[in-house]
CSV table of C-alpha atoms and ligand atoms in Angstrom, one decimal:
chain,number,residue,atom,x,y,z
A,1,MET,CA,-30.2,-79.5,-84.3
A,2,SER,CA,-26.7,-78.0,-84.6
A,3,PRO,CA,-24.5,-78.4,-81.5
A,4,ALA,CA,-24.6,-74.6,-81.1
A,5,THR,CA,-28.3,-74.6,-80.3
A,6,SER,CA,-28.3,-77.9,-78.3
A,7,LEU,CA,-29.6,-77.9,-74.8
A,8,SER,CA,-28.5,-81.5,-74.3
A,9,GLY,CA,-28.0,-82.3,-70.6
A,10,GLN,CA,-30.2,-79.3,-69.5
A,11,THR,CA,-33.6,-79.3,-67.9
A,12,THR,CA,-36.4,-77.0,-69.0
A,13,LEU,CA,-39.8,-76.4,-67.4
A,14,VAL,CA,-42.8,-75.2,-69.2
A,15,THR,CA,-45.8,-74.2,-67.2
A,16,GLY,CA,-49.1,-75.1,-68.8
A,17,GLY,CA,-47.1,-77.3,-71.2
A,18,GLY,CA,-49.9,-79.8,-71.9
A,19,ARG,CA,-52.0,-77.7,-74.3
A,20,GLY,CA,-51.9,-74.9,-76.8
A,21,ILE,CA,-48.8,-72.7,-77.0
A,22,GLY,CA,-47.3,-74.4,-74.0
A,23,ARG,CA,-47.5,-77.8,-75.8
A,24,ALA,CA,-45.7,-76.4,-78.9
A,25,ILE,CA,-43.0,-74.8,-76.6
A,26,ALA,CA,-42.5,-78.2,-74.9
A,27,LEU,CA,-42.0,-80.0,-78.2
A,28,ALA,CA,-39.7,-77.3,-79.5
A,29,LEU,CA,-37.5,-77.4,-76.4
A,30,ALA,CA,-37.4,-81.2,-76.7
A,31,GLU,CA,-35.9,-80.8,-80.2
A,32,THR,CA,-32.9,-79.1,-78.6
A,33,GLY,CA,-32.1,-82.3,-76.7
A,34,ALA,CA,-33.2,-80.8,-73.4
A,35,GLU,CA,-35.2,-82.7,-70.8
A,36,VAL,CA,-38.7,-81.1,-70.6
A,37,VAL,CA,-40.8,-80.9,-67.5
A,38,VAL,CA,-44.4,-80.5,-68.7
A,39,ASN,CA,-46.4,-78.8,-65.9
A,40,TYR,CA,-50.2,-78.9,-66.1
A,41,SER,CA,-53.0,-77.9,-63.8
A,42,SER,CA,-56.0,-80.0,-64.9
A,43,SER,CA,-55.1,-81.5,-68.3
A,44,ALA,CA,-53.4,-84.7,-67.1
A,45,SER,CA,-54.0,-86.7,-70.2
A,46,ALA,CA,-52.9,-83.9,-72.6
A,47,ALA,CA,-49.7,-83.5,-70.6
A,48,ALA,CA,-49.1,-87.3,-70.7
A,49,GLU,CA,-49.6,-87.1,-74.5
A,50,VAL,CA,-46.9,-84.4,-74.8
A,51,VAL,CA,-44.5,-86.5,-72.7
A,52,SER,CA,-45.0,-89.6,-74.8
A,53,THR,CA,-44.7,-87.7,-78.0
A,54,ILE,CA,-41.3,-86.4,-76.8
A,55,GLN,CA,-40.2,-89.8,-75.5
A,56,ASP,CA,-41.3,-91.5,-78.8
A,57,ALA,CA,-39.0,-89.1,-80.7
A,58,GLY,CA,-36.1,-90.2,-78.4
A,59,GLY,CA,-36.3,-87.2,-76.0
A,60,LYS,CA,-36.6,-86.9,-72.3
A,61,ALA,CA,-39.7,-85.6,-70.5
A,62,TYR,CA,-42.0,-86.0,-67.6
A,63,ALA,CA,-45.2,-84.3,-66.4
A,64,LEU,CA,-45.8,-82.6,-63.0
A,65,GLN,CA,-49.2,-81.3,-61.8
A,66,ALA,CA,-49.3,-78.0,-60.0
A,67,ASN,CA,-51.5,-74.9,-59.9
A,68,VAL,CA,-48.9,-72.3,-60.5
A,69,ALA,CA,-51.0,-69.6,-58.9
A,70,VAL,CA,-50.6,-71.3,-55.5
A,71,GLU,CA,-47.3,-70.7,-53.7
A,72,SER,CA,-47.1,-74.0,-51.9
A,73,GLU,CA,-47.7,-75.9,-55.2
A,74,VAL,CA,-45.0,-73.9,-57.0
A,75,GLU,CA,-42.5,-74.6,-54.2
A,76,ALA,CA,-43.3,-78.3,-54.3
A,77,LEU,CA,-43.1,-78.3,-58.2
A,78,ILE,CA,-39.6,-76.8,-58.3
A,79,LYS,CA,-38.4,-79.0,-55.4
A,80,GLU,CA,-39.5,-82.1,-57.3
A,81,VAL,CA,-37.8,-80.9,-60.5
A,82,LEU,CA,-34.6,-80.4,-58.6
A,83,GLU,CA,-34.9,-83.8,-56.9
A,84,ARG,CA,-35.6,-85.6,-60.1
A,85,SER,CA,-33.4,-83.7,-62.5
A,86,GLY,CA,-30.8,-82.0,-60.2
A,87,ARG,CA,-31.0,-78.8,-62.1
A,88,ILE,CA,-33.2,-76.3,-63.9
A,89,ASP,CA,-31.8,-74.3,-66.8
A,90,VAL,CA,-34.8,-72.8,-68.6
A,91,LEU,CA,-38.2,-71.7,-67.1
A,92,VAL,CA,-41.0,-70.8,-69.5
A,93,ASN,CA,-43.8,-69.1,-67.7
A,94,ASN,CA,-46.6,-69.9,-70.2
A,95,ALA,CA,-49.7,-70.8,-68.1
A,96,GLY,CA,-52.5,-68.3,-68.5
A,97,ILE,CA,-56.2,-67.8,-68.5
A,98,THR,CA,-58.8,-65.2,-69.6
A,99,ARG,CA,-61.9,-64.1,-67.7
A,100,ASP,CA,-63.1,-61.4,-70.1
A,101,GLY,CA,-65.7,-58.7,-69.3
A,102,LEU,CA,-66.1,-55.0,-69.6
A,103,MET,CA,-64.5,-53.0,-66.7
A,104,MET,CA,-67.8,-51.7,-65.5
A,105,ARG,CA,-69.2,-55.2,-64.9
A,106,MET,CA,-66.0,-57.1,-64.2
A,107,LYS,CA,-66.3,-59.3,-61.1
A,108,THR,CA,-63.7,-59.0,-58.5
A,109,GLU,CA,-63.1,-62.7,-58.6
A,110,ASP,CA,-62.4,-62.5,-62.4
A,111,TRP,CA,-59.9,-59.7,-61.8
A,112,GLN,CA,-58.2,-61.6,-59.0
A,113,SER,CA,-58.0,-65.0,-60.7
A,114,VAL,CA,-56.4,-63.6,-63.8
A,115,LEU,CA,-53.9,-61.5,-61.8
A,116,ASP,CA,-53.2,-64.5,-59.5
A,117,LEU,CA,-52.2,-66.8,-62.4
A,118,ASN,CA,-51.0,-64.6,-65.2
A,119,LEU,CA,-48.9,-62.3,-63.1
A,120,GLY,CA,-48.7,-64.0,-59.7
A,121,GLY,CA,-47.8,-67.4,-61.2
A,122,VAL,CA,-44.9,-65.8,-63.1
A,123,PHE,CA,-43.6,-64.2,-59.9
A,124,LEU,CA,-43.9,-67.4,-57.9
A,125,CYS,CA,-42.2,-69.7,-60.5
A,126,SER,CA,-39.5,-67.1,-61.3
A,127,ARG,CA,-38.7,-66.6,-57.6
A,128,ALA,CA,-38.5,-70.3,-57.0
A,129,VAL,CA,-35.9,-71.0,-59.8
A,130,ILE,CA,-33.6,-68.1,-59.0
A,131,ARG,CA,-31.6,-69.9,-56.2
A,132,PRO,CA,-30.8,-73.0,-58.3
A,133,MET,CA,-30.0,-70.8,-61.3
A,134,LEU,CA,-27.7,-68.6,-59.2
A,135,LYS,CA,-25.9,-71.8,-58.0
A,136,GLN,CA,-25.5,-72.9,-61.7
A,137,LYS,CA,-24.4,-69.4,-62.6
A,138,SER,CA,-26.7,-69.6,-65.7
A,139,GLY,CA,-30.3,-69.7,-66.6
A,140,ARG,CA,-32.9,-68.4,-68.9
A,141,ILE,CA,-36.4,-67.3,-67.9
A,142,ILE,CA,-38.9,-66.6,-70.7
A,143,ASN,CA,-42.3,-65.1,-69.8
A,144,ILE,CA,-45.2,-65.3,-72.2
A,145,THR,CA,-47.0,-62.0,-72.2
A,146,SER,CA,-49.3,-60.6,-74.9
A,147,VAL,CA,-49.5,-57.6,-77.3
A,148,VAL,CA,-52.6,-56.8,-75.2
A,149,GLY,CA,-50.2,-56.0,-72.4
A,150,LEU,CA,-48.7,-53.3,-74.6
A,151,ILE,CA,-51.8,-51.7,-76.1
A,152,GLY,CA,-54.7,-52.8,-73.9
A,153,ASN,CA,-57.9,-54.4,-75.1
A,154,ALA,CA,-61.6,-53.6,-74.4
A,155,GLY,CA,-63.1,-56.4,-72.4
A,156,GLN,CA,-59.7,-57.6,-71.1
A,157,ALA,CA,-58.7,-55.1,-68.4
A,158,ASN,CA,-57.7,-57.9,-66.0
A,159,TYR,CA,-55.7,-59.8,-68.7
A,160,ALA,CA,-54.0,-56.7,-70.1
A,161,ALA,CA,-53.1,-55.5,-66.6
A,162,ALA,CA,-51.6,-58.9,-65.8
A,163,LYS,CA,-49.7,-59.1,-69.1
A,164,ALA,CA,-48.4,-55.5,-68.8
A,165,GLY,CA,-47.3,-56.4,-65.2
A,166,VAL,CA,-45.4,-59.4,-66.7
A,167,ILE,CA,-43.4,-57.0,-68.8
A,168,GLY,CA,-42.4,-54.9,-65.8
A,169,LEU,CA,-41.6,-58.0,-63.8
A,170,THR,CA,-39.5,-59.3,-66.7
A,171,ARG,CA,-37.4,-56.1,-67.0
A,172,SER,CA,-36.9,-55.8,-63.2
A,173,THR,CA,-35.9,-59.4,-62.8
A,174,ALA,CA,-33.6,-59.1,-65.9
A,175,ARG,CA,-31.8,-56.2,-64.2
A,176,GLU,CA,-31.4,-58.0,-60.9
A,177,LEU,CA,-30.0,-61.2,-62.5
A,178,ALA,CA,-28.0,-59.9,-65.4
A,179,SER,CA,-24.7,-59.9,-63.6
A,180,ARG,CA,-25.2,-63.5,-62.6
A,181,GLY,CA,-25.5,-65.0,-66.1
A,182,ILE,CA,-29.2,-65.3,-66.1
A,183,THR,CA,-31.3,-63.7,-68.8
A,184,VAL,CA,-35.0,-62.9,-68.5
A,185,ASN,CA,-37.1,-62.0,-71.6
A,186,ALA,CA,-40.7,-62.0,-72.6
A,187,VAL,CA,-42.4,-63.2,-75.8
A,188,ALA,CA,-45.6,-61.3,-76.8
A,189,PRO,CA,-47.8,-63.3,-79.2
A,190,GLY,CA,-50.5,-61.5,-81.2
A,191,PHE,CA,-53.4,-63.7,-82.2
A,192,ILE,CA,-52.7,-67.4,-82.2
A,193,ALA,CA,-55.4,-70.0,-82.8
A,194,THR,CA,-55.8,-72.0,-79.5
A,195,ASP,CA,-58.6,-72.8,-77.0
A,196,MET,CA,-58.0,-69.4,-75.5
A,197,THR,CA,-58.9,-67.5,-78.7
A,198,LYS,CA,-61.6,-69.8,-80.2
A,199,ASP,CA,-64.5,-67.5,-79.2
A,200,LEU,CA,-62.9,-64.2,-80.4
A,201,ASP,CA,-63.9,-62.3,-83.5
A,202,ALA,CA,-61.1,-63.7,-85.7
A,203,GLU,CA,-62.1,-61.8,-88.9
A,204,GLY,CA,-62.2,-58.5,-87.1
A,205,ILE,CA,-58.7,-59.1,-85.7
A,206,LEU,CA,-57.3,-60.2,-89.0
A,207,LYS,CA,-57.9,-56.7,-90.5
A,208,ASN,CA,-55.4,-55.4,-88.0
A,209,ILE,CA,-52.6,-57.8,-88.8
A,210,PRO,CA,-50.2,-56.4,-91.5
A,211,LEU,CA,-48.9,-59.8,-92.5
A,212,GLY,CA,-52.6,-60.8,-93.2
A,213,ARG,CA,-52.6,-64.1,-91.3
A,214,PHE,CA,-52.8,-65.5,-87.8
A,215,GLY,CA,-49.7,-66.8,-86.0
A,216,THR,CA,-49.2,-70.4,-85.2
A,217,GLN,CA,-48.3,-72.0,-81.9
A,218,GLU,CA,-45.1,-73.2,-83.5
A,219,GLN,CA,-44.1,-69.7,-84.5
A,220,VAL,CA,-44.4,-68.6,-80.8
A,221,ALA,CA,-42.5,-71.7,-79.8
A,222,GLY,CA,-39.7,-70.9,-82.3
A,223,ALA,CA,-39.2,-67.5,-80.6
A,224,VAL,CA,-39.0,-69.1,-77.2
A,225,ARG,CA,-36.6,-71.7,-78.4
A,226,PHE,CA,-34.4,-69.0,-79.8
A,227,LEU,CA,-34.3,-67.1,-76.5
A,228,ALA,CA,-33.8,-70.4,-74.6
A,229,ALA,CA,-31.2,-72.2,-76.7
A,230,ASP,CA,-29.5,-70.0,-79.3
A,231,PRO,CA,-26.1,-68.7,-78.2
A,232,ALA,CA,-27.0,-65.5,-80.1
A,233,ALA,CA,-29.6,-64.9,-77.5
A,234,SER,CA,-27.1,-64.9,-74.6
A,235,TYR,CA,-26.7,-61.1,-75.1
A,236,ILE,CA,-30.5,-60.4,-75.0
A,237,THR,CA,-32.1,-59.7,-71.7
A,238,GLY,CA,-35.1,-57.6,-70.5
A,239,GLN,CA,-36.6,-57.6,-74.0
A,240,VAL,CA,-40.1,-58.2,-75.3
A,241,LEU,CA,-40.1,-60.2,-78.5
A,242,GLN,CA,-43.4,-59.7,-80.4
A,243,VAL,CA,-44.7,-62.6,-82.5
A,244,ASP,CA,-47.7,-60.8,-83.9
A,245,GLY,CA,-47.5,-60.4,-87.7
A,246,GLY,CA,-46.8,-56.7,-87.2
A,247,MET,CA,-50.0,-56.1,-85.2
A,248,VAL,CA,-48.3,-53.8,-82.8
A,249,MET,CA,-45.3,-51.7,-83.9
A,250,ALA,CA,-43.8,-49.6,-81.2
B,301,NAP,P1,-54.7,-72.3,-73.7
B,301,NAP,O1,-54.8,-73.1,-74.9
B,301,NAP,O2,-56.0,-71.9,-73.0
B,301,NAP,O3,-53.8,-73.0,-72.6
B,301,NAP,C1,-53.6,-72.5,-71.3
B,301,NAP,C2,-52.6,-73.3,-70.6
B,301,NAP,O4,-52.4,-72.8,-69.3
B,301,NAP,C3,-53.0,-74.8,-70.5
B,301,NAP,O5,-51.9,-75.6,-70.7
B,301,NAP,C4,-53.4,-74.9,-69.0
B,301,NAP,O6,-53.2,-76.2,-68.4
B,301,NAP,C5,-52.5,-73.9,-68.4
B,301,NAP,N1,-53.0,-73.4,-67.1
B,301,NAP,C6,-54.2,-72.8,-66.8
B,301,NAP,N2,-54.4,-72.6,-65.5
B,301,NAP,C7,-53.2,-73.1,-64.9
B,301,NAP,C8,-52.8,-73.1,-63.6
B,301,NAP,N3,-53.5,-72.6,-62.6
B,301,NAP,N4,-51.6,-73.7,-63.3
B,301,NAP,C9,-50.8,-74.3,-64.3
B,301,NAP,N5,-51.2,-74.2,-65.6
B,301,NAP,C10,-52.4,-73.6,-65.9
B,301,NAP,O7,-54.0,-70.9,-74.0
B,301,NAP,P2,-52.8,-70.5,-75.0
B,301,NAP,O8,-53.5,-69.7,-76.1
B,301,NAP,O9,-52.0,-71.7,-75.3
B,301,NAP,O10,-52.0,-69.5,-74.1
B,301,NAP,C11,-50.7,-69.8,-73.6
B,301,NAP,C12,-50.1,-68.5,-73.1
B,301,NAP,O11,-50.0,-67.6,-74.2
B,301,NAP,C13,-50.9,-67.7,-72.1
B,301,NAP,O12,-50.1,-67.1,-71.1
B,301,NAP,C14,-51.6,-66.7,-72.9
B,301,NAP,O13,-52.0,-65.6,-72.1
B,301,NAP,C15,-50.6,-66.4,-73.9
B,301,NAP,N6,-51.1,-65.7,-75.1
B,301,NAP,C16,-51.9,-66.4,-76.0
B,301,NAP,C17,-52.3,-65.8,-77.2
B,301,NAP,C18,-53.2,-66.4,-78.2
B,301,NAP,O14,-53.6,-65.8,-79.2
B,301,NAP,N7,-53.6,-67.7,-78.0
B,301,NAP,C19,-51.9,-64.5,-77.4
B,301,NAP,C20,-51.1,-63.8,-76.5
B,301,NAP,C21,-50.7,-64.5,-75.4
B,301,NAP,P3,-54.4,-77.0,-67.8
B,301,NAP,O15,-55.3,-77.3,-69.0
B,301,NAP,O16,-53.8,-78.2,-67.2
B,301,NAP,O17,-55.1,-76.1,-66.8
């Protein structure tokens, strides 16, 4: 890691960092020398594995449980990070779920749970880190949205609405915080093989990917690391960086 892209001495928090894309993001941030807080909701052993992988490689990490859709749990999470680490430099809002179904039959609870976590969780975590970041006069917030938030997807009205909402939230927060040295950006993956996508029609989706292959968790993590750590990203805010093999060009 070149000194220019080092986050040595900094603390980063990845929501849902125990599995899938969040795990890859946690490992990529650890490579910058940053301390990584691995948040999880139910996957305690997966989060512990990420922490020991980072520690075995000489890095610093610890895991904290919190359901980031719940205000009191988010407040307690950020309080504990500040007590243990004394600072928070990078927040990656990665935690997300799907509860797919056609609009006509979508259950209100499936609408609500996806909005509560995928959009509400981003709001709660971002709001909670703003004060410490303002004090530090620096910070980077990176929200994981989806190309589905840009173009919609049949069977995912709840998920697409939440992910589109994340883009509006990203841009509004970016405008509010730009003068205070805090950048806020979104990363929009296309199709990445994880537990979330294992039941989807992969072959059908592949036809719509100009690069002709699916993305990897590491490729999404690379974009996040760039926005979090690269000095070149310090002049980027309010943007949506698509990591989608050219699936959506707008
Ligand atoms: P995944 O493998 O299903 O992992 C979901 C992660 O979210 C897990 O770490 C899970 O932790 C965490 N999580 C779920 N509910 C939570 C809660 N209430 N509080 C805290 N954490 C919670 O999904 P993924 O594919 O890695 O997705 C990661 C992000 O990328 C999501 O925001 C997703 O929408 C987005 N995305 C994925 C794709 C794709 O193709 N895979 C494409 C576009 C966008 P626990 O197991 O501890 O609950």
